[in-house]
Short mmCIF file of C-alpha atoms in Angstrom, two decimals:
data_model
loop_
_atom_site.label_atom_id
_atom_site.label_comp_id
_atom_site.label_asym_id
_atom_site.label_seq_id
_atom_site.Cartn_x
_atom_site.Cartn_y
_atom_site.Cartn_z
CA UNK R 11 7.42 1.53 -6.47
CA UNK R 12 10.26 2.29 -9.07
CA UNK R 13 9.69 5.77 -10.50
CA UNK R 14 6.45 6.10 -8.56
CA UNK R 15 5.54 9.86 -7.09
CA UNK R 16 4.52 9.47 -3.47
CA UNK R 17 3.39 12.13 -1.22
CA UNK R 18 3.60 10.98 2.63
CA UNK R 19 1.90 13.21 5.16
CA UNK R 20 2.95 12.94 8.76
CA UNK R 21 6.54 12.03 7.32
CA UNK R 22 8.73 12.88 10.17
CA UNK R 23 7.08 10.98 12.40
CA UNK R 24 7.95 7.53 13.82
CA UNK R 25 6.15 5.38 11.07
CA UNK R 26 6.37 8.33 8.49
CA UNK R 27 10.05 8.42 8.45
CA UNK R 28 10.38 4.52 7.83
CA UNK R 29 7.67 4.63 5.06
CA UNK R 30 9.78 7.55 3.49
CA UNK R 31 13.08 6.10 3.53
CA UNK R 32 11.52 2.39 2.39
CA UNK R 33 9.96 4.29 -0.84
CA UNK R 34 13.24 5.69 -1.65
CA UNK R 35 14.83 2.53 -1.08
CA UNK R 36 12.23 0.99 -3.44
CA UNK R 37 13.22 3.50 -6.34
CA UNK R 38 10.03 5.75 -5.48
CA UNK R 39 10.22 9.73 -5.82
CA UNK R 40 8.87 11.16 -2.28
CA UNK R 41 7.28 14.20 -1.46
CA UNK R 42 7.40 14.57 2.53
CA UNK R 43 4.57 16.54 4.27
CA UNK R 44 4.62 17.20 7.90
CA UNK R 45 3.60 19.76 10.16
CA UNK R 46 7.15 20.03 11.87
CA UNK R 47 9.05 23.00 10.28
CA UNK R 48 12.17 21.69 8.08
CA UNK R 49 15.50 22.93 6.59
CA UNK R 50 15.58 19.99 4.19
CA UNK R 51 16.99 20.73 0.99
CA UNK R 52 15.38 19.14 -2.42
CA UNK R 53 16.89 16.33 -4.11
CA UNK R 54 15.82 14.83 -7.18
CA UNK R 55 14.16 12.19 -5.55
CA UNK R 56 12.90 13.88 -2.16
CA UNK R 57 11.47 17.30 -1.21
CA UNK R 58 9.87 18.25 2.16
CA UNK R 59 7.19 20.62 2.87
CA UNK R 60 7.36 21.67 6.46
CA UNK R 61 5.13 23.56 8.70
CA UNK R 62 1.93 22.28 6.85
CA UNK R 63 -1.22 22.19 8.77
CA UNK R 64 -3.51 19.43 6.98
CA UNK R 65 -6.25 20.68 9.25
CA UNK R 66 -6.50 23.83 6.88
CA UNK R 67 -8.12 22.53 3.58
CA UNK R 68 -6.32 25.66 1.97
CA UNK R 69 -2.83 24.55 3.45
CA UNK R 70 -3.24 20.80 2.37
CA UNK R 71 -4.26 21.93 -1.28
CA UNK R 72 -1.18 23.91 -1.45
CA UNK R 73 1.53 21.43 -0.38
CA UNK R 74 -0.36 18.50 -2.58
CA UNK R 75 -0.57 20.85 -5.52
CA UNK R 76 3.15 22.06 -4.83
CA UNK R 77 4.41 18.54 -5.05
CA UNK R 78 2.77 17.29 -8.08
CA UNK R 79 4.00 20.40 -9.29
CA UNK R 80 7.73 19.62 -8.61
CA UNK R 81 7.35 16.14 -9.99
CA UNK R 82 5.43 16.75 -12.90
CA UNK R 83 2.60 14.15 -11.46
CA UNK R 84 1.30 12.24 -8.49
CA UNK R 85 0.87 8.59 -8.18
CA UNK R 86 0.39 7.54 -4.46
CA UNK R 87 -1.06 9.48 -1.40
CA UNK R 88 0.06 7.76 1.76
CA UNK R 89 -1.70 9.44 4.93
CA UNK R 90 -0.01 9.10 7.96
CA UNK R 91 -0.45 12.63 9.88
CA UNK R 92 -2.46 11.87 13.08
CA UNK R 93 -2.70 11.78 16.62
CA UNK R 94 -3.62 10.03 19.97
CA UNK R 95 -5.10 10.63 22.85
CA UNK R 96 -5.91 8.42 26.17
CA UNK R 97 -9.20 9.91 27.28
CA UNK R 98 -12.33 8.11 29.29
CA UNK R 99 -15.57 8.96 27.70
CA UNK R 100 -16.82 10.88 30.70
CA UNK R 101 -13.94 12.23 32.84
CA UNK R 102 -11.91 13.23 29.83
CA UNK R 103 -11.54 16.25 28.05
CA UNK R 104 -14.42 16.34 25.87
CA UNK R 105 -12.53 18.82 23.52
CA UNK R 106 -10.25 15.64 22.61
CA UNK R 107 -13.14 14.12 20.55
CA UNK R 108 -12.79 17.34 18.22
CA UNK R 109 -9.27 17.39 18.37
CA UNK R 110 -8.63 14.03 17.54
CA UNK R 111 -11.37 14.30 14.86
CA UNK R 112 -9.33 17.41 13.26
CA UNK R 113 -5.64 15.32 13.46
CA UNK R 114 -6.94 11.89 11.92
CA UNK R 115 -10.10 12.52 9.92
CA UNK R 116 -9.81 16.13 8.83
CA UNK R 117 -6.22 15.76 7.63
CA UNK R 118 -6.85 12.54 5.28
CA UNK R 119 -9.70 14.31 4.08
CA UNK R 120 -7.89 17.39 3.04
CA UNK R 121 -5.12 15.57 1.59
CA UNK R 122 -7.12 13.01 -0.12
CA UNK R 123 -9.40 15.81 -1.71
CA UNK R 124 -6.40 17.72 -2.83
CA UNK R 125 -4.83 14.73 -4.21
CA UNK R 126 -7.47 13.08 -6.13
CA UNK R 127 -7.65 15.20 -9.48
CA UNK R 128 -3.55 14.50 -9.55
CA UNK R 129 -3.75 10.93 -8.83
CA UNK R 130 -6.88 10.27 -11.55
CA UNK R 131 -4.25 11.44 -14.07
CA UNK R 132 -1.82 8.88 -13.37
CA UNK R 133 -2.29 5.44 -14.54
CA UNK R 134 -2.19 3.55 -11.59
CA UNK R 135 -3.62 5.97 -8.76
CA UNK R 136 -3.40 4.97 -5.04
CA UNK R 137 -4.49 6.20 -1.68
CA UNK R 138 -3.24 4.39 1.59
CA UNK R 139 -4.36 5.57 4.76
CA UNK R 140 -3.85 4.70 8.36
CA UNK R 141 -6.96 3.36 10.42
CA UNK R 142 -6.33 1.41 13.52
CA UNK R 143 -7.34 -1.85 15.19
CA UNK R 144 -8.71 -0.10 18.03
CA UNK R 145 -11.47 1.42 15.92
CA UNK R 146 -12.97 -2.13 15.73
CA UNK R 147 -13.51 -2.50 19.12
CA UNK R 148 -12.82 0.39 21.13
CA UNK R 149 -11.72 -0.66 25.02
CA UNK R 150 -11.42 1.90 27.79
CA UNK R 151 -9.82 5.28 27.29
CA UNK R 152 -10.04 4.92 23.67
CA UNK R 153 -13.28 6.18 22.68
CA UNK R 154 -12.54 9.85 20.93
CA UNK R 155 -9.31 7.94 19.16
CA UNK R 156 -11.33 4.95 18.26
CA UNK R 157 -14.25 7.18 16.62
CA UNK R 158 -12.00 9.24 14.76
CA UNK R 159 -10.00 6.23 13.45
CA UNK R 160 -13.38 4.41 12.65
CA UNK R 161 -14.01 7.80 10.58
CA UNK R 162 -11.12 7.09 8.59
CA UNK R 163 -12.19 3.61 7.76
CA UNK R 164 -15.32 4.87 6.65
CA UNK R 165 -13.79 7.58 4.60
CA UNK R 166 -11.39 4.96 3.08
CA UNK R 167 -14.48 2.90 1.89
CA UNK R 168 -16.24 5.87 0.53
CA UNK R 169 -13.47 7.02 -1.86
CA UNK R 170 -12.62 3.41 -2.56
CA UNK R 171 -16.46 3.07 -3.99
CA UNK R 172 -16.35 6.96 -5.43
CA UNK R 173 -13.32 6.20 -7.71
CA UNK R 174 -13.28 2.50 -8.22
CA UNK R 175 -11.70 2.08 -11.82
CA UNK R 176 -9.53 5.39 -11.60
CA UNK R 177 -7.99 4.87 -7.85
CA UNK R 178 -7.51 2.40 -5.34
CA UNK R 179 -8.01 3.62 -1.97
CA UNK R 180 -7.27 1.15 0.86
CA UNK R 181 -6.28 1.61 4.91
CA UNK R 182 -4.22 -0.46 7.18
CA UNK R 183 -5.45 -0.95 10.66
CA UNK R 184 -2.21 -1.47 13.09
CA UNK R 185 -2.28 -2.67 16.38
CA UNK R 186 0.30 -1.07 18.82
CA UNK R 187 3.33 0.02 16.55
CA UNK R 188 6.43 -0.39 18.36
CA UNK R 189 7.81 3.16 18.72
CA UNK R 190 9.91 4.89 21.36
CA UNK R 191 6.84 6.72 22.61
CA UNK R 192 4.69 3.66 22.86
CA UNK R 193 7.34 1.95 24.84
CA UNK R 194 7.89 4.96 27.14
CA UNK R 195 4.02 5.05 27.69
CA UNK R 196 3.59 1.04 28.11
CA UNK R 197 7.07 0.05 29.73
CA UNK R 198 5.75 -3.26 31.00
CA UNK R 199 4.24 -4.52 27.76
CA UNK R 200 5.53 -7.25 25.72
CA UNK R 201 7.27 -5.18 22.61
CA UNK R 202 8.29 -8.33 20.82
CA UNK R 203 3.92 -8.71 19.98
CA UNK R 204 3.94 -5.21 18.68
CA UNK R 205 4.10 -4.24 14.84
CA UNK R 206 7.53 -2.81 14.02
CA UNK R 207 7.31 0.10 11.70
CA UNK R 208 9.20 -1.54 9.05
CA UNK R 209 6.70 -4.41 8.68
CA UNK R 210 3.78 -1.92 8.63
CA UNK R 211 5.75 0.27 5.92
CA UNK R 212 6.19 -2.88 4.02
CA UNK R 213 2.42 -3.48 4.00
CA UNK R 214 1.64 0.22 3.03
CA UNK R 215 3.99 -0.16 0.46
CA UNK R 216 2.61 -3.11 -1.07
CA UNK R 217 -0.97 -1.33 -1.29
CA UNK R 218 0.64 1.39 -3.04
CA UNK R 219 2.14 -0.71 -5.56
CA UNK R 220 1.41 -2.18 -9.01
CA UNK R 221 0.96 -5.60 -7.41
CA UNK R 222 -1.82 -4.20 -5.55
CA UNK R 223 -4.14 -3.07 -8.63
CA UNK R 224 -7.08 -4.95 -7.70
CA UNK R 225 -7.37 -4.19 -4.00
CA UNK R 226 -9.52 -1.45 -2.91
CA UNK R 227 -11.85 -0.61 -0.56
CA UNK R 228 -9.62 -2.91 2.05
CA UNK R 229 -9.33 -2.58 5.76
CA UNK R 230 -6.11 -4.42 6.22
CA UNK R 231 -5.60 -5.47 10.12
CA UNK R 232 -1.87 -5.85 10.73
CA UNK R 233 -1.58 -6.74 13.98
CA UNK R 234 1.92 -8.07 14.86
CA UNK R 235 3.36 -11.22 16.12
CA UNK R 236 0.08 -12.18 18.51
#
């Protein structure tokens, strides 16, 4: 990752923070984009764009273009921005389907569409999306989340086919990520079986690296120690 220019969306979340720190540690320069506001000051290696609503295509393009302009180019886009809700199909809030589609699919779509012109100019353009194992087979209460993440999988495959030879496009499909929020919501679970954010970050950054130049269109499960 040495010298790569990387954009990370959802950069202030539990996984986003780890991916940003790991990319910087590997020698990348990072533009961190998040919906949350930030007062972070830019450094030669890192710049933050806070208060960005990636559901809005115009805002997404403005942030991506600003990141590319700041560093002079863009090599990698890592889409982590998203959301989750546990909603049963009949009793749950019907608006959850639209909300999760916007949070998980629209954010990734708008970031990808904005980044592709910059990535196509790179010698090693990479997109890594975050899908979900839950989208392979949805369980009870996972309908809207699984449907939205399944759309991320199809987005990944379509982009990979459309830009093959110019940009690699892959997705990681984590099971449950070991975060403070997930521990709080599932206190009786066996946390040792969950995927640690650092483990997932390593897989993401591998797909973003030169070593993964022959991998595109892959939906890579990251299931932890089951």
